[in-house]
Coordinates of C-alpha atoms in Angstrom, one line a residue:
Chain Y
M83 CA -0.1 0.0 -0.2
R84 CA 2.6 2.0 0.6
L85 CA 4.4 1.8 -2.7
V86 CA 0.7 3.5 -3.5
L87 CA 1.3 6.4 -2.0
A88 CA 4.4 6.5 -2.7
L89 CA 3.6 6.2 -6.7
E90 CA 0.4 8.6 -6.5
A91 CA 3.5 11.4 -4.4
L92 CA 5.4 10.3 -7.4
L93 CA 2.8 11.3 -9.7
F94 CA 1.2 14.0 -8.9
V95 CA 4.7 15.7 -8.6
A96 CA 4.9 15.2 -12.4
D97 CA 4.7 17.5 -14.3
S98 CA 5.3 15.1 -17.8
P99 CA 4.5 11.2 -18.4
A100 CA 6.8 8.9 -16.2
T101 CA 8.2 5.8 -17.0
P102 CA 7.7 2.8 -15.3
D103 CA 11.5 2.9 -15.6
E104 CA 11.8 6.6 -14.4
L105 CA 9.6 6.1 -11.0
A106 CA 11.5 2.0 -10.9
K107 CA 14.4 3.5 -10.6
A108 CA 13.6 6.4 -7.7
L109 CA 11.5 4.2 -5.6
G110 CA 14.0 1.7 -5.7
V111 CA 11.9 -0.9 -6.3
P112 CA 11.5 -3.8 -9.3
V113 CA 9.3 -2.3 -12.1
F114 CA 7.4 -4.8 -11.9
E115 CA 5.9 -3.7 -8.8
V116 CA 6.0 -0.2 -10.0
E117 CA 3.4 -1.9 -12.7
E118 CA 1.6 -4.2 -10.2
A119 CA 1.1 -0.4 -8.3
L120 CA -0.1 1.4 -11.3
E121 CA -2.5 -0.5 -12.0
K122 CA -4.1 -0.2 -7.9
L123 CA -3.5 3.3 -7.9
G124 CA -4.7 3.5 -11.1
G125 CA -8.1 1.4 -10.3
R126 CA -8.5 3.5 -7.1
L127 CA -8.5 6.9 -8.5
H128 CA -10.9 5.8 -10.9
H129 CA -13.1 5.3 -7.8
T130 CA -13.0 7.5 -5.8
S131 CA -11.1 10.5 -6.9
A132 CA -11.6 13.8 -9.1
L133 CA -8.5 13.2 -10.4
Q134 CA -7.3 9.4 -12.6
L135 CA -4.2 7.6 -14.0
V136 CA -3.3 7.9 -17.7
R137 CA -1.1 6.2 -19.8
I138 CA -0.2 9.1 -22.4
A139 CA 3.3 10.2 -24.3
G140 CA 4.9 7.0 -23.7
G141 CA 4.0 7.3 -19.7
Y142 CA 2.1 7.1 -17.0
Q143 CA 0.7 11.1 -15.7
V144 CA -1.8 12.1 -13.8
C145 CA -4.5 14.0 -14.5
T146 CA -8.3 15.7 -14.3
K147 CA -11.8 13.4 -15.0
P148 CA -13.0 15.1 -18.6
E149 CA -16.4 15.2 -16.8
F150 CA -14.5 17.9 -14.8
A151 CA -13.8 19.9 -17.4
E152 CA -15.9 22.4 -17.7
A153 CA -15.4 23.9 -13.9
I154 CA -11.8 23.5 -14.5
A155 CA -11.9 25.3 -18.1
K156 CA -13.8 28.5 -16.6
F157 CA -11.4 27.9 -13.4
T158 CA -7.9 28.2 -14.8
Q159 CA -8.8 30.4 -18.2
P160 CA -6.4 28.1 -20.7
Q161 CA -4.8 28.7 -24.1
T162 CA -5.7 27.0 -26.6
H163 CA -4.9 27.4 -30.3
K164 CA -7.1 25.9 -32.8
L165 CA -5.1 23.8 -35.2
S166 CA -6.6 24.6 -39.1
R167 CA -7.7 22.0 -41.2
S168 CA -4.3 22.8 -43.1
L169 CA -1.9 22.6 -40.6
M170 CA -4.1 19.6 -39.6
E171 CA -3.4 17.7 -42.9
V172 CA 0.7 18.0 -42.8
L173 CA 0.5 16.7 -39.1
A174 CA -1.3 13.8 -40.4
V175 CA 0.9 13.5 -43.4
V176 CA 4.6 13.8 -40.5
A177 CA 2.8 11.7 -38.5
Y178 CA 2.1 8.7 -40.9
K179 CA 4.9 9.0 -42.8
Q180 CA 8.3 10.2 -40.9
P181 CA 10.7 10.4 -41.7
I182 CA 9.9 13.1 -44.3
T183 CA 11.1 15.9 -46.5
L184 CA 9.0 18.5 -46.8
A185 CA 9.3 18.0 -50.7
E186 CA 7.8 14.3 -49.7
L187 CA 5.3 16.3 -48.0
D188 CA 4.3 18.8 -51.0
D189 CA 3.9 15.2 -53.3
V190 CA 1.6 14.3 -50.3
R191 CA -0.8 17.0 -50.7
G192 CA 0.0 19.0 -53.7
V193 CA 0.2 22.1 -52.2
D194 CA 3.4 23.7 -51.5
S195 CA 3.2 22.5 -46.8
G196 CA 6.5 25.3 -45.6
Y197 CA 4.5 27.1 -43.6
G198 CA 2.1 24.7 -41.9
V199 CA 5.2 23.4 -41.3
R200 CA 7.1 26.3 -39.6
Q201 CA 4.0 26.3 -37.8
L202 CA 3.9 23.3 -37.0
V203 CA 7.6 23.5 -35.0
E204 CA 6.9 26.4 -33.8
R205 CA 4.3 24.8 -31.8
R206 CA 6.2 22.0 -31.0
L207 CA 4.7 18.9 -32.3
V208 CA 6.7 18.7 -35.4
C209 CA 10.8 18.9 -35.3
E210 CA 13.7 17.9 -37.2
I211 CA 14.8 14.1 -37.1
G212 CA 17.4 13.8 -39.6
R213 CA 19.2 14.8 -42.9
R214 CA 18.4 12.0 -45.6
S215 CA 22.4 11.5 -46.9
T216 CA 20.8 11.9 -51.0
P217 CA 22.0 14.2 -51.9
G218 CA 20.8 17.9 -50.7
R219 CA 20.0 16.3 -47.1
P220 CA 16.9 17.1 -47.2
I221 CA 16.0 17.9 -44.0
L222 CA 13.8 15.1 -42.1
F223 CA 10.9 15.8 -39.9
G224 CA 9.0 14.1 -37.3
T225 CA 6.4 14.4 -34.1
T226 CA 7.6 15.6 -31.0
Q227 CA 6.3 13.7 -27.6
Q228 CA 4.3 17.1 -27.4
F229 CA 1.9 15.7 -30.2
L230 CA 1.6 12.4 -28.3
H231 CA 0.7 14.1 -25.6
A232 CA -1.9 16.5 -27.6
F233 CA -3.6 14.4 -28.8
N234 CA -3.5 11.4 -25.8
L235 CA -1.3 8.7 -28.2
Q236 CA 0.3 6.3 -26.3
S237 CA 2.7 5.7 -29.0
L238 CA 2.5 6.4 -32.8
E239 CA 1.0 2.2 -32.5
D240 CA -2.0 4.0 -31.5
L241 CA -2.6 6.2 -34.6
P242 CA -5.9 4.8 -36.5
V243 CA -4.3 2.3 -39.2
V244 CA -4.3 3.4 -42.3
N245 CA -4.8 1.9 -45.5
F246 CA -3.1 3.7 -48.3
E247 CA -3.1 2.7 -52.0
S248 CA 0.3 1.3 -53.1
D249 CA -0.2 2.9 -56.5
N250 CA -0.2 6.7 -55.3
L251 CA 2.9 6.2 -53.2
P252 CA 5.2 8.2 -54.4
K253 CA 8.4 7.0 -55.3
A254 CA 10.5 9.4 -53.2
I255 CA 8.8 8.3 -50.2
G256 CA 8.9 5.1 -48.7
M257 CA 8.6 3.8 -44.9
E258 CA 12.4 3.3 -44.7
H259 CA 11.6 3.3 -40.8
P260 CA 8.4 1.9 -39.1
P261 CA 6.4 4.7 -37.2
D262 CA 7.6 3.6 -33.6
Q263 CA 11.0 4.8 -34.1
P264 CA 12.8 6.1 -30.9
S265 CA 10.9 8.9 -28.5
L266 CA 12.0 11.8 -30.6
L267 CA 12.2 13.8 -27.5
D268 CA 15.4 12.1 -26.7
Q269 CA 16.6 13.3 -30.1
E270 CA 15.3 16.7 -29.7
E271 CA 17.8 16.3 -25.9
N272 CA 21.0 15.2 -27.7
S273 CA 20.5 17.7 -30.6
P274 CA 23.4 20.0 -30.4
S275 CA 21.2 22.9 -29.3
G276 CA 19.2 21.1 -26.9
D277 CA 15.8 22.0 -28.1
A278 CA 16.1 20.4 -31.9
S279 CA 12.1 21.8 -32.4
L280 CA 13.1 25.3 -32.3
V281 CA 13.8 25.9 -36.4
Chain P
M215 CA 33.3 53.1 -77.4
S216 CA 33.7 55.7 -75.7
A217 CA 31.6 56.7 -72.6
L218 CA 29.5 59.2 -74.0
V219 CA 26.2 60.3 -71.4
Q220 CA 29.0 60.7 -68.3
P221 CA 26.7 60.2 -65.2
N222 CA 25.9 63.2 -62.5
P223 CA 27.7 63.4 -58.8
Q224 CA 24.0 63.1 -57.6
Q225 CA 24.2 59.9 -59.8
I226 CA 27.2 59.0 -58.3
A227 CA 26.2 60.0 -54.9
A228 CA 22.6 58.0 -55.7
V229 CA 24.7 54.3 -56.1
F230 CA 28.0 54.8 -54.0
G231 CA 26.8 56.6 -51.3
V232 CA 28.8 59.5 -49.4
I233 CA 31.9 57.9 -50.3
E234 CA 33.5 59.2 -53.6
P235 CA 35.0 56.6 -55.2
P236 CA 38.3 57.4 -57.3
P237 CA 39.0 58.7 -60.6
I238 CA 39.9 54.8 -62.2
H239 CA 39.9 55.3 -66.1
V240 CA 40.3 52.8 -67.7
E241 CA 40.4 52.1 -71.5
C242 CA 39.2 49.3 -73.4
E243 CA 39.2 48.6 -77.1
T244 CA 35.2 48.7 -76.5
F245 CA 34.5 51.6 -72.9
Q246 CA 37.6 54.2 -72.6
G247 CA 36.6 56.2 -69.3
P248 CA 36.0 56.0 -65.5
L249 CA 35.5 53.1 -64.0
T250 CA 32.1 54.8 -62.1
T251 CA 30.4 55.3 -65.0
L252 CA 31.0 51.4 -66.9
F253 CA 29.6 51.1 -63.4
I254 CA 26.3 52.9 -63.8
M255 CA 26.1 52.8 -67.3
V256 CA 26.2 48.2 -66.9
R257 CA 23.9 48.4 -63.7
D258 CA 21.4 50.9 -66.1
H259 CA 21.8 48.0 -69.4
K260 CA 23.4 50.7 -71.9
V261 CA 26.1 48.3 -72.2
D262 CA 26.6 45.4 -73.6
L263 CA 29.2 43.9 -70.4
L264 CA 29.8 41.0 -73.0
G265 CA 31.4 43.1 -75.7
V266 CA 33.3 44.8 -72.7
P267 CA 36.8 43.2 -71.8
L268 CA 37.7 42.9 -67.9
G269 CA 41.3 42.3 -68.4
P270 CA 42.5 46.0 -68.7
I271 CA 40.3 47.3 -66.4
C272 CA 41.8 44.6 -63.2
E273 CA 44.9 46.1 -64.4
A274 CA 43.8 49.5 -64.4
Y275 CA 42.4 49.2 -60.0
L276 CA 46.0 47.5 -59.6
R277 CA 47.7 50.1 -61.2
Y278 CA 45.6 52.9 -59.5
L279 CA 45.9 51.5 -56.5
L280 CA 50.1 50.3 -57.0
E281 CA 50.4 54.6 -57.8
T282 CA 48.2 55.7 -54.9
T283 CA 50.3 57.3 -52.2
E284 CA 47.7 58.5 -49.6
P285 CA 45.8 54.7 -49.9
H286 CA 42.2 55.9 -48.7
L287 CA 40.7 52.0 -47.8
E288 CA 37.1 53.5 -47.8
S289 CA 37.6 54.4 -51.3
H290 CA 39.4 51.4 -52.5
A291 CA 36.4 49.4 -51.2
V292 CA 34.0 51.5 -53.3
A293 CA 36.0 50.7 -56.6
V294 CA 36.3 47.1 -55.9
S295 CA 33.2 46.5 -54.6
A296 CA 31.8 48.0 -58.3
L297 CA 34.9 46.2 -60.4
C298 CA 33.4 42.8 -58.6
Y299 CA 29.6 43.4 -59.8
L300 CA 31.2 43.9 -62.9
L301 CA 33.1 40.0 -62.8
E302 CA 30.4 39.1 -61.2
K303 CA 27.8 40.1 -64.1
K304 CA 30.3 38.7 -66.8
A305 CA 30.8 35.6 -65.6
W306 CA 27.0 35.2 -65.1
M307 CA 25.9 36.6 -68.0
L308 CA 29.0 33.8 -69.3
I309 CA 27.4 31.0 -68.1
P310 CA 25.6 28.9 -71.0
I311 CA 21.4 28.5 -69.9
E312 CA 20.6 25.6 -69.8
Q313 CA 17.9 23.8 -71.9
D314 CA 14.9 22.5 -70.6
E315 CA 15.3 18.4 -70.7
E316 CA 13.2 16.4 -73.3
P317 CA 10.8 14.1 -70.9
D318 CA 12.4 10.3 -69.7
D319 CA 10.2 8.2 -71.1
D320 CA 11.0 5.3 -68.4
G321 CA 8.2 7.8 -66.0
L322 CA 11.1 7.7 -62.5
F323 CA 10.2 11.3 -63.1
D324 CA 6.7 12.0 -63.4
E325 CA 5.0 14.2 -61.5
V326 CA 2.7 12.1 -58.4
E327 CA -0.5 13.1 -58.1
P328 CA -1.5 14.3 -54.3
Y329 CA -2.9 12.0 -52.7
I330 CA -4.1 13.5 -49.1
H331 CA -7.5 12.3 -49.4
E332 CA -6.5 8.8 -48.0
F333 CA -5.1 11.0 -44.8
L334 CA -9.1 12.7 -43.8
P335 CA -10.3 9.3 -41.9
A336 CA -7.1 9.3 -39.9
I337 CA -6.9 13.7 -39.8
D338 CA -11.2 12.9 -37.8
D339 CA -9.5 10.6 -35.8
L340 CA -6.9 12.9 -34.4
L341 CA -9.3 16.0 -34.7
N342 CA -11.4 14.3 -31.7
R343 CA -8.4 12.7 -30.7
R344 CA -7.7 16.2 -29.9
E345 CA -10.9 17.5 -28.6
D346 CA -11.3 14.3 -26.1
R347 CA -7.7 15.5 -25.1
E348 CA -8.4 19.1 -24.3
H349 CA -11.0 17.5 -21.6
L350 CA -7.4 16.5 -20.0
F351 CA -5.4 19.2 -17.8
F352 CA -3.0 18.0 -16.5
R353 CA -0.5 19.7 -13.4
T354 CA 2.1 21.8 -15.9
G355 CA 4.8 22.8 -13.3
E356 CA 6.0 26.3 -13.4
N357 CA 6.6 25.3 -17.1
S358 CA 3.2 26.1 -17.9
N359 CA 3.6 28.2 -21.2
V360 CA 6.9 25.8 -22.2
Y361 CA 4.5 25.0 -25.4
E362 CA 3.4 28.3 -26.0
L363 CA 4.7 31.0 -28.1
P364 CA 7.0 32.7 -25.4
F365 CA 6.1 35.8 -26.0
E366 CA 3.0 37.3 -24.2
T367 CA 2.2 40.0 -26.6
S368 CA -2.3 39.7 -26.8
E369 CA -3.6 41.0 -29.8
V370 CA -0.5 42.6 -30.5
T371 CA 1.2 40.5 -33.5
S372 CA 5.0 41.1 -34.7
A373 CA 4.3 43.0 -37.5
D374 CA 3.3 45.5 -34.1
L375 CA 6.2 45.6 -32.5
A376 CA 8.6 46.0 -36.1
K377 CA 6.2 49.6 -37.2
A378 CA 6.8 50.4 -33.5
F379 CA 10.7 49.6 -33.3
E380 CA 10.8 51.7 -36.8
K381 CA 8.3 54.7 -36.3
L382 CA 11.7 54.8 -33.1
L383 CA 14.1 54.3 -35.1
S384 CA 13.3 57.3 -38.0
K385 CA 13.6 60.5 -35.0
A386 CA 16.9 58.5 -34.3
K387 CA 19.9 60.2 -35.3
P388 CA 22.6 59.2 -38.0
D389 CA 25.1 57.0 -34.9
P390 CA 28.8 59.8 -34.9
P391 CA 31.3 57.0 -35.4
R392 CA 32.9 55.8 -32.6
P393 CA 36.4 53.5 -32.0
V394 CA 36.7 49.4 -32.8
S395 CA 38.0 49.6 -29.4
D396 CA 34.7 51.7 -27.5
Q397 CA 33.4 50.1 -24.1
R398 CA 29.7 49.0 -25.4
R399 CA 27.7 48.3 -22.7
S400 CA 25.8 44.8 -22.6
L401 CA 22.9 43.5 -23.0
S402 CA 22.1 43.0 -18.9
E403 CA 22.6 46.7 -18.6
Q404 CA 21.0 47.8 -20.7
I405 CA 18.2 45.1 -19.6
I406 CA 18.2 47.2 -16.2
L407 CA 17.8 50.1 -17.8
V408 CA 15.1 49.1 -20.3
L409 CA 13.0 48.1 -16.5
K410 CA 14.3 50.8 -14.8
S411 CA 12.7 52.9 -17.6
L412 CA 9.3 50.8 -18.4
P413 CA 6.1 52.6 -16.8
D414 CA 3.6 51.3 -14.6
T415 CA 0.8 52.5 -17.3
P416 CA 0.9 51.7 -21.1
Q417 CA 2.7 53.6 -23.0
A418 CA 3.3 54.2 -26.5
L419 CA 7.4 53.5 -27.2
E420 CA 8.1 57.2 -28.0
E421 CA 6.6 58.6 -24.8
F422 CA 8.9 56.6 -22.1
V423 CA 11.8 56.8 -24.4
T424 CA 12.6 60.5 -23.8
G425 CA 16.4 62.5 -24.6
E426 CA 18.1 62.9 -27.9
F427 CA 19.4 59.0 -28.9
T428 CA 20.8 57.7 -32.0
R429 CA 19.9 54.9 -33.9
S430 CA 22.2 51.9 -33.2
E431 CA 20.6 53.1 -29.4
V432 CA 17.2 52.3 -30.7
V433 CA 17.8 49.1 -32.2
W434 CA 20.0 48.0 -29.1
W435 CA 16.8 49.6 -26.4
F436 CA 14.2 47.4 -28.5
L437 CA 16.0 44.1 -28.8
A438 CA 15.8 44.5 -24.6
L439 CA 12.4 44.9 -24.9
L440 CA 11.8 42.2 -27.0
E441 CA 14.1 40.0 -23.7
I442 CA 11.8 42.0 -21.5
I443 CA 8.7 40.4 -22.4
R444 CA 10.1 37.2 -23.5
L445 CA 11.3 36.9 -19.4
G446 CA 7.5 38.0 -18.9
Q447 CA 8.4 40.9 -17.3
A448 CA 6.8 43.9 -19.6
S449 CA 4.1 43.7 -21.4
V450 CA 2.3 44.9 -24.3
T451 CA -1.1 45.4 -25.8
M452 CA -2.5 47.5 -28.8
D453 CA -4.6 50.6 -28.2
D454 CA -6.3 52.5 -30.8
G455 CA -3.8 51.1 -33.2
I456 CA -0.7 52.3 -31.3
V457 CA 1.2 49.3 -29.0
K458 CA 2.4 50.4 -26.0
F459 CA 4.3 48.5 -22.5
C460 CA 4.0 49.0 -19.7
K461 CA 5.9 46.3 -16.5
K462 CA 4.4 43.1 -15.8
Q463 CA 2.0 43.0 -12.8
S464 CA 2.7 40.8 -10.0
R465 CA 0.1 38.4 -9.2
S466 CA 2.0 39.0 -5.6
A467 CA 1.7 42.4 -5.4
P468 CA -0.4 43.8 -2.7
A469 CA -3.7 45.6 -3.5

């Protein structure tokens, strides 16, 4: 029981998703015990609390239950930024086809996507994840941890399945890497500037 | 061809600024006259540069450098800029223009039809997820604005800020020449200065930047102001089309 309470305390102070590994390290217990305790904590919160335990963006985090959303929104008055349809198009293509270059994005959409990508980079939903080793070394874009968090996704595997007609696929685009590549947040941290999303 | 149309001093000043170009006389088969004249005539498409050999002109410039007894660096720089312009322009003119290649028959470079429509179900799903996610509230800690734009400018756009900056800049005097080793105020020192000058109630830039100032002082001032806004210590508002700045009121301040 003490482990469950300790986990609740850690998740209360965490302002980003915490992985079982991180929690186990902090508490000095094996990961499987943390996972068991997380299950118990989730159940308890579900029945007796205004909070709930969610799996999001590769970790666990505590958040409020949806039924209190209206009151909380009135109280905190959060700044919300709507995503336009064109930005959603760019984001969806990046999410499914990452790593992808700007030229490939343009091919898929049939229109220029530079502005959309810049907007998404500014909102930290998309970031540079490297360069393709082809002439010109074009920048490759991918989604960020913030994207998973903003769309309530545990990982990219949670994206709905889309059946692309293979005939339509441009020759330049191929699923070179599976969508569930390593966390982009890690890559951001390893980037020379320390923040790859600020391009 | 000799230079029949001599540009007047106003024309030369308009092209080269306040520094007078040196009188370098160039002579070749197709042009005779000052380098300045050649430059202006080429720029105005009055002389076909392809017909002017640049070798003798470069030699004239080098001869001028060797013969000058009192070197004047700025004047030399103007001359070399004009010469570089001619060289670059001619170099581009000499590069052969690529002809459009015939389209390949093997279809390797066929244009791909856009197929964004295939993403529509995914986009709808993402929008639904986004909507659901907006009903969940997470603890955000001290860095609550980490995913937001760093500037708190409410309805003020960056274009409005630039306009306010330009307005102030237009009132500044040209910078006096200053030695390279002259000590300059650091940005942090400037930030402290700007913080002290910031009013408690919203005011336009011209109202609280008073006295005489130079253009570089304005730039330095404005950079510090932007940094203060980014740090969340200044508020920016738009009032009747005028951008106004003031100190950000602390929440914990007594009423």
